[in-house]
PDB file of C-alpha atoms in Angstrom:
ATOM      1  CA  UNK P   1     -27.563 -40.626 -26.445  1.00  0.00           C
ATOM      2  CA  UNK P   2     -29.591 -40.175 -23.246  1.00  0.00           C
ATOM      3  CA  UNK P   3     -29.110 -36.973 -21.244  1.00  0.00           C
ATOM      4  CA  UNK P   4     -28.610 -36.595 -17.498  1.00  0.00           C
ATOM      5  CA  UNK P   5     -31.314 -38.044 -15.307  1.00  0.00           C
ATOM      6  CA  UNK P   6     -32.209 -37.227 -11.718  1.00  0.00           C
ATOM      7  CA  UNK P   7     -34.547 -38.897  -9.392  1.00  0.00           C
ATOM      8  CA  UNK P   8     -36.763 -38.170  -7.798  1.00  0.00           C
ATOM      9  CA  UNK P   9     -37.963 -34.942  -9.495  1.00  0.00           C
ATOM     10  CA  UNK P  10     -39.826 -33.784  -6.373  1.00  0.00           C
ATOM     11  CA  UNK P  11     -39.409 -34.307  -2.726  1.00  0.00           C
ATOM     12  CA  UNK P  12     -41.147 -32.957   0.428  1.00  0.00           C
ATOM     13  CA  UNK P  13     -39.344 -33.544   3.713  1.00  0.00           C
ATOM     14  CA  UNK P  14     -39.743 -32.125   7.158  1.00  0.00           C
ATOM     15  CA  UNK P  15     -36.948 -30.539   9.341  1.00  0.00           C
ATOM     16  CA  UNK P  16     -34.623 -32.796  10.931  1.00  0.00           C
ATOM     17  CA  UNK P  17     -34.983 -35.549   8.317  1.00  0.00           C
ATOM     18  CA  UNK P  18     -32.310 -36.553   5.746  1.00  0.00           C
ATOM     19  CA  UNK P  19     -32.717 -37.012   2.043  1.00  0.00           C
ATOM     20  CA  UNK P  20     -30.817 -38.703  -0.710  1.00  0.00           C
ATOM     21  CA  UNK P  21     -30.906 -37.502  -4.343  1.00  0.00           C
ATOM     22  CA  UNK P  22     -29.642 -39.428  -7.306  1.00  0.00           C
ATOM     23  CA  UNK P  23     -28.105 -38.577 -10.724  1.00  0.00           C
ATOM     24  CA  UNK P  24     -27.144 -40.597 -13.599  1.00  0.00           C
ATOM     25  CA  UNK P  25     -24.774 -39.018 -16.012  1.00  0.00           C
ATOM     26  CA  UNK P  26     -24.607 -39.160 -19.745  1.00  0.00           C
ATOM     27  CA  UNK P  27     -23.068 -42.425 -20.916  1.00  0.00           C
ATOM     28  CA  UNK P  28     -19.295 -42.128 -21.042  1.00  0.00           C
ATOM     29  CA  UNK P  29     -19.207 -39.155 -18.621  1.00  0.00           C
ATOM     30  CA  UNK P  30     -16.853 -39.721 -15.631  1.00  0.00           C
ATOM     31  CA  UNK P  31     -17.541 -36.373 -13.829  1.00  0.00           C
ATOM     32  CA  UNK P  32     -20.735 -35.455 -11.827  1.00  0.00           C
ATOM     33  CA  UNK P  33     -21.087 -32.034 -10.237  1.00  0.00           C
ATOM     34  CA  UNK P  34     -23.918 -30.863  -7.906  1.00  0.00           C
ATOM     35  CA  UNK P  35     -25.296 -27.432  -7.677  1.00  0.00           C
ATOM     36  CA  UNK P  36     -28.096 -25.785  -5.501  1.00  0.00           C
ATOM     37  CA  UNK P  37     -30.237 -23.147  -6.927  1.00  0.00           C
ATOM     38  CA  UNK P  38     -32.412 -20.799  -4.733  1.00  0.00           C
ATOM     39  CA  UNK P  39     -34.028 -17.549  -5.390  1.00  0.00           C
ATOM     40  CA  UNK P  40     -31.849 -15.708  -2.935  1.00  0.00           C
ATOM     41  CA  UNK P  41     -28.505 -17.258  -3.393  1.00  0.00           C
ATOM     42  CA  UNK P  42     -28.734 -18.305  -7.180  1.00  0.00           C
ATOM     43  CA  UNK P  43     -26.771 -21.157  -8.418  1.00  0.00           C
ATOM     44  CA  UNK P  44     -24.142 -22.408  -6.110  1.00  0.00           C
ATOM     45  CA  UNK P  45     -21.604 -25.321  -6.478  1.00  0.00           C
ATOM     46  CA  UNK P  46     -21.779 -28.001  -3.925  1.00  0.00           C
ATOM     47  CA  UNK P  47     -19.251 -30.738  -5.102  1.00  0.00           C
ATOM     48  CA  UNK P  48     -17.817 -32.654  -8.052  1.00  0.00           C
ATOM     49  CA  UNK P  49     -17.064 -36.278  -8.105  1.00  0.00           C
ATOM     50  CA  UNK P  50     -14.679 -37.969 -10.634  1.00  0.00           C
ATOM     51  CA  UNK P  51     -13.802 -41.716 -10.675  1.00  0.00           C
ATOM     52  CA  UNK P  52     -15.529 -42.166  -7.262  1.00  0.00           C
ATOM     53  CA  UNK P  53     -13.324 -39.421  -5.585  1.00  0.00           C
ATOM     54  CA  UNK P  54     -14.581 -35.926  -4.665  1.00  0.00           C
ATOM     55  CA  UNK P  55     -12.335 -33.700  -6.651  1.00  0.00           C
ATOM     56  CA  UNK P  56     -13.831 -30.271  -5.794  1.00  0.00           C
ATOM     57  CA  UNK P  57     -15.945 -28.961  -3.048  1.00  0.00           C
ATOM     58  CA  UNK P  58     -17.985 -25.810  -2.665  1.00  0.00           C
ATOM     59  CA  UNK P  59     -18.655 -23.812   0.599  1.00  0.00           C
ATOM     60  CA  UNK P  60     -21.389 -25.916   2.170  1.00  0.00           C
ATOM     61  CA  UNK P  61     -21.664 -27.544   5.608  1.00  0.00           C
ATOM     62  CA  UNK P  62     -20.836 -30.906   6.222  1.00  0.00           C
ATOM     63  CA  UNK P  63     -24.655 -31.948   6.228  1.00  0.00           C
ATOM     64  CA  UNK P  64     -24.327 -31.873   2.436  1.00  0.00           C
ATOM     65  CA  UNK P  65     -22.399 -35.099   1.277  1.00  0.00           C
ATOM     66  CA  UNK P  66     -22.181 -37.140  -1.841  1.00  0.00           C
ATOM     67  CA  UNK P  67     -20.681 -40.213  -3.443  1.00  0.00           C
ATOM     68  CA  UNK P  68     -20.081 -41.723  -6.802  1.00  0.00           C
ATOM     69  CA  UNK P  69     -20.234 -45.310  -7.861  1.00  0.00           C
ATOM     70  CA  UNK P  70     -18.251 -47.250 -10.244  1.00  0.00           C
ATOM     71  CA  UNK P  71     -20.705 -46.669 -13.119  1.00  0.00           C
ATOM     72  CA  UNK P  72     -20.311 -42.838 -12.512  1.00  0.00           C
ATOM     73  CA  UNK P  73     -23.828 -42.579 -11.071  1.00  0.00           C
ATOM     74  CA  UNK P  74     -23.916 -40.215  -8.077  1.00  0.00           C
ATOM     75  CA  UNK P  75     -25.920 -39.680  -5.076  1.00  0.00           C
ATOM     76  CA  UNK P  76     -26.264 -36.494  -2.904  1.00  0.00           C
ATOM     77  CA  UNK P  77     -27.149 -36.725   0.759  1.00  0.00           C
ATOM     78  CA  UNK P  78     -28.413 -33.862   3.099  1.00  0.00           C
ATOM     79  CA  UNK P  79     -28.774 -34.754   6.728  1.00  0.00           C
ATOM     80  CA  UNK P  80     -30.638 -32.918   9.428  1.00  0.00           C
ATOM     81  CA  UNK P  81     -32.709 -30.822   6.884  1.00  0.00           C
ATOM     82  CA  UNK P  82     -33.391 -27.254   7.563  1.00  0.00           C
ATOM     83  CA  UNK P  83     -36.088 -24.909   5.914  1.00  0.00           C
ATOM     84  CA  UNK P  84     -33.176 -23.156   3.949  1.00  0.00           C
ATOM     85  CA  UNK P  85     -32.264 -26.349   2.195  1.00  0.00           C
ATOM     86  CA  UNK P  86     -35.538 -25.980   0.135  1.00  0.00           C
ATOM     87  CA  UNK P  87     -33.936 -25.535  -3.363  1.00  0.00           C
ATOM     88  CA  UNK P  88     -33.744 -27.045  -6.840  1.00  0.00           C
ATOM     89  CA  UNK P  89     -30.701 -29.387  -6.895  1.00  0.00           C
ATOM     90  CA  UNK P  90     -29.064 -29.828 -10.096  1.00  0.00           C
ATOM     91  CA  UNK P  91     -26.690 -32.313 -11.137  1.00  0.00           C
ATOM     92  CA  UNK P  92     -24.353 -31.949 -14.244  1.00  0.00           C
ATOM     93  CA  UNK P  93     -22.046 -34.347 -16.059  1.00  0.00           C
ATOM     94  CA  UNK P  94     -18.994 -33.968 -18.066  1.00  0.00           C
ATOM     95  CA  UNK P  95     -16.342 -36.033 -19.710  1.00  0.00           C
ATOM     96  CA  UNK P  96     -13.971 -35.286 -16.840  1.00  0.00           C
ATOM     97  CA  UNK P  97     -11.510 -32.697 -17.932  1.00  0.00           C
ATOM     98  CA  UNK P  98     -11.449 -29.406 -15.934  1.00  0.00           C
ATOM     99  CA  UNK P  99     -12.450 -27.532 -18.983  1.00  0.00           C
ATOM    100  CA  UNK P 100     -15.033 -29.957 -20.476  1.00  0.00           C
ATOM    101  CA  UNK P 101     -18.605 -28.694 -20.899  1.00  0.00           C
ATOM    102  CA  UNK P 102     -21.133 -29.745 -18.212  1.00  0.00           C
ATOM    103  CA  UNK P 103     -24.549 -30.848 -19.199  1.00  0.00           C
ATOM    104  CA  UNK P 104     -27.400 -30.506 -16.774  1.00  0.00           C
ATOM    105  CA  UNK P 105     -30.270 -32.699 -15.678  1.00  0.00           C
ATOM    106  CA  UNK P 106     -33.625 -31.514 -15.026  1.00  0.00           C
ATOM    107  CA  UNK P 107     -33.097 -31.193 -11.255  1.00  0.00           C
ATOM    108  CA  UNK P 108     -34.735 -32.414  -8.085  1.00  0.00           C
ATOM    109  CA  UNK P 109     -37.169 -29.862  -6.451  1.00  0.00           C
ATOM    110  CA  UNK P 110     -36.724 -30.284  -2.625  1.00  0.00           C
ATOM    111  CA  UNK P 111     -39.120 -28.702  -0.179  1.00  0.00           C
ATOM    112  CA  UNK P 112     -38.524 -28.852   3.506  1.00  0.00           C
ATOM    113  CA  UNK P 113     -41.413 -28.063   5.795  1.00  0.00           C
TER     114      UNK P 113
ATOM    115  CA  UNK R   1     -12.016 -15.232  -6.717  1.00  0.00           C
ATOM    116  CA  UNK R   2     -13.761 -15.224  -9.929  1.00  0.00           C
ATOM    117  CA  UNK R   3     -17.154 -13.688 -10.362  1.00  0.00           C
ATOM    118  CA  UNK R   4     -19.771 -13.169 -13.003  1.00  0.00           C
ATOM    119  CA  UNK R   5     -22.187 -10.242 -13.041  1.00  0.00           C
ATOM    120  CA  UNK R   6     -25.411 -10.096 -15.104  1.00  0.00           C
ATOM    121  CA  UNK R   7     -26.598  -6.324 -14.549  1.00  0.00           C
ATOM    122  CA  UNK R   8     -30.112  -6.872 -15.853  1.00  0.00           C
ATOM    123  CA  UNK R   9     -32.331  -9.020 -13.575  1.00  0.00           C
ATOM    124  CA  UNK R  10     -35.301  -8.722 -15.868  1.00  0.00           C
ATOM    125  CA  UNK R  11     -35.710  -7.659 -19.480  1.00  0.00           C
ATOM    126  CA  UNK R  12     -38.987  -7.442 -21.718  1.00  0.00           C
ATOM    127  CA  UNK R  13     -38.634  -7.363 -25.370  1.00  0.00           C
ATOM    128  CA  UNK R  14     -41.227  -7.363 -28.117  1.00  0.00           C
ATOM    129  CA  UNK R  15     -41.421 -10.501 -30.306  1.00  0.00           C
ATOM    130  CA  UNK R  16     -39.267 -10.055 -33.550  1.00  0.00           C
ATOM    131  CA  UNK R  17     -37.153  -7.442 -31.833  1.00  0.00           C
ATOM    132  CA  UNK R  18     -33.436  -7.890 -31.177  1.00  0.00           C
ATOM    133  CA  UNK R  19     -32.012  -8.939 -27.921  1.00  0.00           C
ATOM    134  CA  UNK R  20     -28.760  -8.427 -26.056  1.00  0.00           C
ATOM    135  CA  UNK R  21     -28.087  -9.800 -22.634  1.00  0.00           C
ATOM    136  CA  UNK R  22     -25.056  -8.485 -20.670  1.00  0.00           C
ATOM    137  CA  UNK R  23     -22.461 -10.575 -18.726  1.00  0.00           C
ATOM    138  CA  UNK R  24     -19.297  -9.288 -17.138  1.00  0.00           C
ATOM    139  CA  UNK R  25     -16.657 -11.463 -15.587  1.00  0.00           C
ATOM    140  CA  UNK R  26     -13.641 -11.143 -13.453  1.00  0.00           C
ATOM    141  CA  UNK R  27     -10.915 -13.577 -14.142  1.00  0.00           C
ATOM    142  CA  UNK R  28      -7.191 -13.307 -14.408  1.00  0.00           C
ATOM    143  CA  UNK R  29      -6.464 -15.680 -17.215  1.00  0.00           C
ATOM    144  CA  UNK R  30      -8.431 -16.647 -20.343  1.00  0.00           C
ATOM    145  CA  UNK R  31     -11.778 -17.471 -19.195  1.00  0.00           C
ATOM    146  CA  UNK R  32     -14.090 -20.452 -20.238  1.00  0.00           C
ATOM    147  CA  UNK R  33     -17.391 -18.805 -20.679  1.00  0.00           C
ATOM    148  CA  UNK R  34     -20.914 -20.212 -21.051  1.00  0.00           C
ATOM    149  CA  UNK R  35     -24.327 -19.258 -21.506  1.00  0.00           C
ATOM    150  CA  UNK R  36     -27.235 -21.539 -20.269  1.00  0.00           C
ATOM    151  CA  UNK R  37     -30.856 -21.213 -20.594  1.00  0.00           C
ATOM    152  CA  UNK R  38     -33.510 -22.357 -18.128  1.00  0.00           C
ATOM    153  CA  UNK R  39     -37.124 -22.701 -18.742  1.00  0.00           C
ATOM    154  CA  UNK R  40     -39.573 -22.662 -15.672  1.00  0.00           C
ATOM    155  CA  UNK R  41     -39.141 -25.882 -13.721  1.00  0.00           C
ATOM    156  CA  UNK R  42     -36.354 -27.279 -15.956  1.00  0.00           C
ATOM    157  CA  UNK R  43     -32.629 -27.867 -15.852  1.00  0.00           C
ATOM    158  CA  UNK R  44     -30.035 -25.719 -17.552  1.00  0.00           C
ATOM    159  CA  UNK R  45     -29.607 -26.192 -21.425  1.00  0.00           C
ATOM    160  CA  UNK R  46     -26.215 -24.921 -22.894  1.00  0.00           C
ATOM    161  CA  UNK R  47     -26.747 -22.430 -25.562  1.00  0.00           C
ATOM    162  CA  UNK R  48     -23.040 -21.720 -26.317  1.00  0.00           C
ATOM    163  CA  UNK R  49     -19.592 -21.682 -25.014  1.00  0.00           C
ATOM    164  CA  UNK R  50     -16.324 -19.637 -25.526  1.00  0.00           C
ATOM    165  CA  UNK R  51     -12.790 -21.242 -24.932  1.00  0.00           C
ATOM    166  CA  UNK R  52     -10.481 -19.414 -27.236  1.00  0.00           C
ATOM    167  CA  UNK R  53     -10.157 -18.505 -30.799  1.00  0.00           C
ATOM    168  CA  UNK R  54     -12.816 -16.613 -32.786  1.00  0.00           C
ATOM    169  CA  UNK R  55     -14.496 -14.079 -30.219  1.00  0.00           C
ATOM    170  CA  UNK R  56     -17.832 -14.317 -31.927  1.00  0.00           C
ATOM    171  CA  UNK R  57     -19.342 -17.835 -31.114  1.00  0.00           C
ATOM    172  CA  UNK R  58     -22.599 -19.197 -32.427  1.00  0.00           C
ATOM    173  CA  UNK R  59     -24.889 -21.259 -30.433  1.00  0.00           C
ATOM    174  CA  UNK R  60     -28.231 -23.068 -30.599  1.00  0.00           C
ATOM    175  CA  UNK R  61     -31.608 -21.402 -31.279  1.00  0.00           C
ATOM    176  CA  UNK R  62     -29.952 -18.538 -33.354  1.00  0.00           C
ATOM    177  CA  UNK R  63     -27.965 -17.121 -30.416  1.00  0.00           C
ATOM    178  CA  UNK R  64     -24.606 -15.806 -30.604  1.00  0.00           C
ATOM    179  CA  UNK R  65     -22.280 -14.209 -28.127  1.00  0.00           C
ATOM    180  CA  UNK R  66     -19.206 -12.123 -28.340  1.00  0.00           C
ATOM    181  CA  UNK R  67     -16.161 -12.256 -26.123  1.00  0.00           C
ATOM    182  CA  UNK R  68     -14.550  -8.894 -25.457  1.00  0.00           C
ATOM    183  CA  UNK R  69     -11.438  -9.185 -23.313  1.00  0.00           C
ATOM    184  CA  UNK R  70     -10.995  -5.381 -23.037  1.00  0.00           C
ATOM    185  CA  UNK R  71     -14.400  -5.046 -21.548  1.00  0.00           C
ATOM    186  CA  UNK R  72     -14.309  -8.319 -19.579  1.00  0.00           C
ATOM    187  CA  UNK R  73     -17.664  -8.939 -21.338  1.00  0.00           C
ATOM    188  CA  UNK R  74     -19.481 -11.958 -22.907  1.00  0.00           C
ATOM    189  CA  UNK R  75     -22.869 -10.511 -24.054  1.00  0.00           C
ATOM    190  CA  UNK R  76     -25.475 -12.842 -25.584  1.00  0.00           C
ATOM    191  CA  UNK R  77     -27.391 -11.598 -28.607  1.00  0.00           C
ATOM    192  CA  UNK R  78     -30.177 -12.692 -30.961  1.00  0.00           C
ATOM    193  CA  UNK R  79     -31.465 -10.684 -33.913  1.00  0.00           C
ATOM    194  CA  UNK R  80     -34.971 -11.667 -33.811  1.00  0.00           C
ATOM    195  CA  UNK R  81     -36.710 -12.861 -30.550  1.00  0.00           C
ATOM    196  CA  UNK R  82     -39.327 -15.533 -30.612  1.00  0.00           C
ATOM    197  CA  UNK R  83     -42.028 -15.959 -27.827  1.00  0.00           C
ATOM    198  CA  UNK R  84     -40.687 -19.362 -26.908  1.00  0.00           C
ATOM    199  CA  UNK R  85     -37.181 -17.520 -25.941  1.00  0.00           C
ATOM    200  CA  UNK R  86     -39.052 -16.505 -22.789  1.00  0.00           C
ATOM    201  CA  UNK R  87     -36.844 -17.928 -19.972  1.00  0.00           C
ATOM    202  CA  UNK R  88     -34.154 -17.210 -17.527  1.00  0.00           C
ATOM    203  CA  UNK R  89     -30.574 -16.934 -18.916  1.00  0.00           C
ATOM    204  CA  UNK R  90     -27.322 -17.558 -16.976  1.00  0.00           C
ATOM    205  CA  UNK R  91     -23.863 -16.573 -17.787  1.00  0.00           C
ATOM    206  CA  UNK R  92     -21.115 -18.698 -16.230  1.00  0.00           C
ATOM    207  CA  UNK R  93     -17.297 -19.025 -16.005  1.00  0.00           C
ATOM    208  CA  UNK R  94     -15.449 -22.233 -15.441  1.00  0.00           C
ATOM    209  CA  UNK R  95     -13.103 -22.091 -12.393  1.00  0.00           C
ATOM    210  CA  UNK R  96     -11.108 -25.307 -12.268  1.00  0.00           C
ATOM    211  CA  UNK R  97     -13.908 -27.412 -13.156  1.00  0.00           C
ATOM    212  CA  UNK R  98     -16.604 -25.675 -11.214  1.00  0.00           C
ATOM    213  CA  UNK R  99     -19.077 -23.207 -12.785  1.00  0.00           C
ATOM    214  CA  UNK R 100     -19.522 -19.787 -11.267  1.00  0.00           C
ATOM    215  CA  UNK R 101     -22.992 -18.433 -12.316  1.00  0.00           C
ATOM    216  CA  UNK R 102     -24.274 -14.952 -12.535  1.00  0.00           C
ATOM    217  CA  UNK R 103     -27.522 -14.195 -10.895  1.00  0.00           C
ATOM    218  CA  UNK R 104     -29.360 -14.697 -14.211  1.00  0.00           C
ATOM    219  CA  UNK R 105     -31.533 -12.405 -16.427  1.00  0.00           C
ATOM    220  CA  UNK R 106     -35.266 -13.327 -16.925  1.00  0.00           C
ATOM    221  CA  UNK R 107     -36.557 -12.701 -20.452  1.00  0.00           C
ATOM    222  CA  UNK R 108     -40.015 -11.797 -21.106  1.00  0.00           C
ATOM    223  CA  UNK R 109     -41.348 -11.617 -24.647  1.00  0.00           C
ATOM    224  CA  UNK R 110     -44.399  -9.534 -25.488  1.00  0.00           C
ATOM    225  CA  UNK R 111     -46.655 -10.138 -28.442  1.00  0.00           C
TER     226      UNK R 111
END
């Protein structure tokens, strides 16, 4: 079974731009979660989507948004990019139960100049 | 709020030596605990998980972890470290479907 895939793997943007990241979950998984990883803050939960609805949300500003499609693929959007948004963005998929194990993709490395 | 603490930011061990990475959590009920490993530039790979039952859990790559409720700990161990184990290790607790991670422990392996 194929793992979680994320595209693109690397992105370079400038301040003020917006960016969209994509995540395809493991086949059969209905939940997709997004995490931000930075050297200073570590791994932080952004949000989780299940059956096309945001089910859980972390403490990030409204510039960070996401959505999920009927095939469970998910996208994350960051508008008005700031230098501090430079990070590795990881998505994880699970079957959908709150205690189900999350399996991670390779991440998208975003650099904001 | 739940939290996870990994007291050691960086550990160096010799190849063939034993390894123990520490993890302490704060959580009111029975926690769902995980250890993940991350190689440079890669995502997180699940090593093992604890939900309930036997407090000693076995994972992949020869790793094991022991859940100790009295000490609020979930330490990761390996009897003999290989050079390929050099990576960053993260302990995490599941809080209602979202993972709360520790700051990570970077493991270096010297020949």
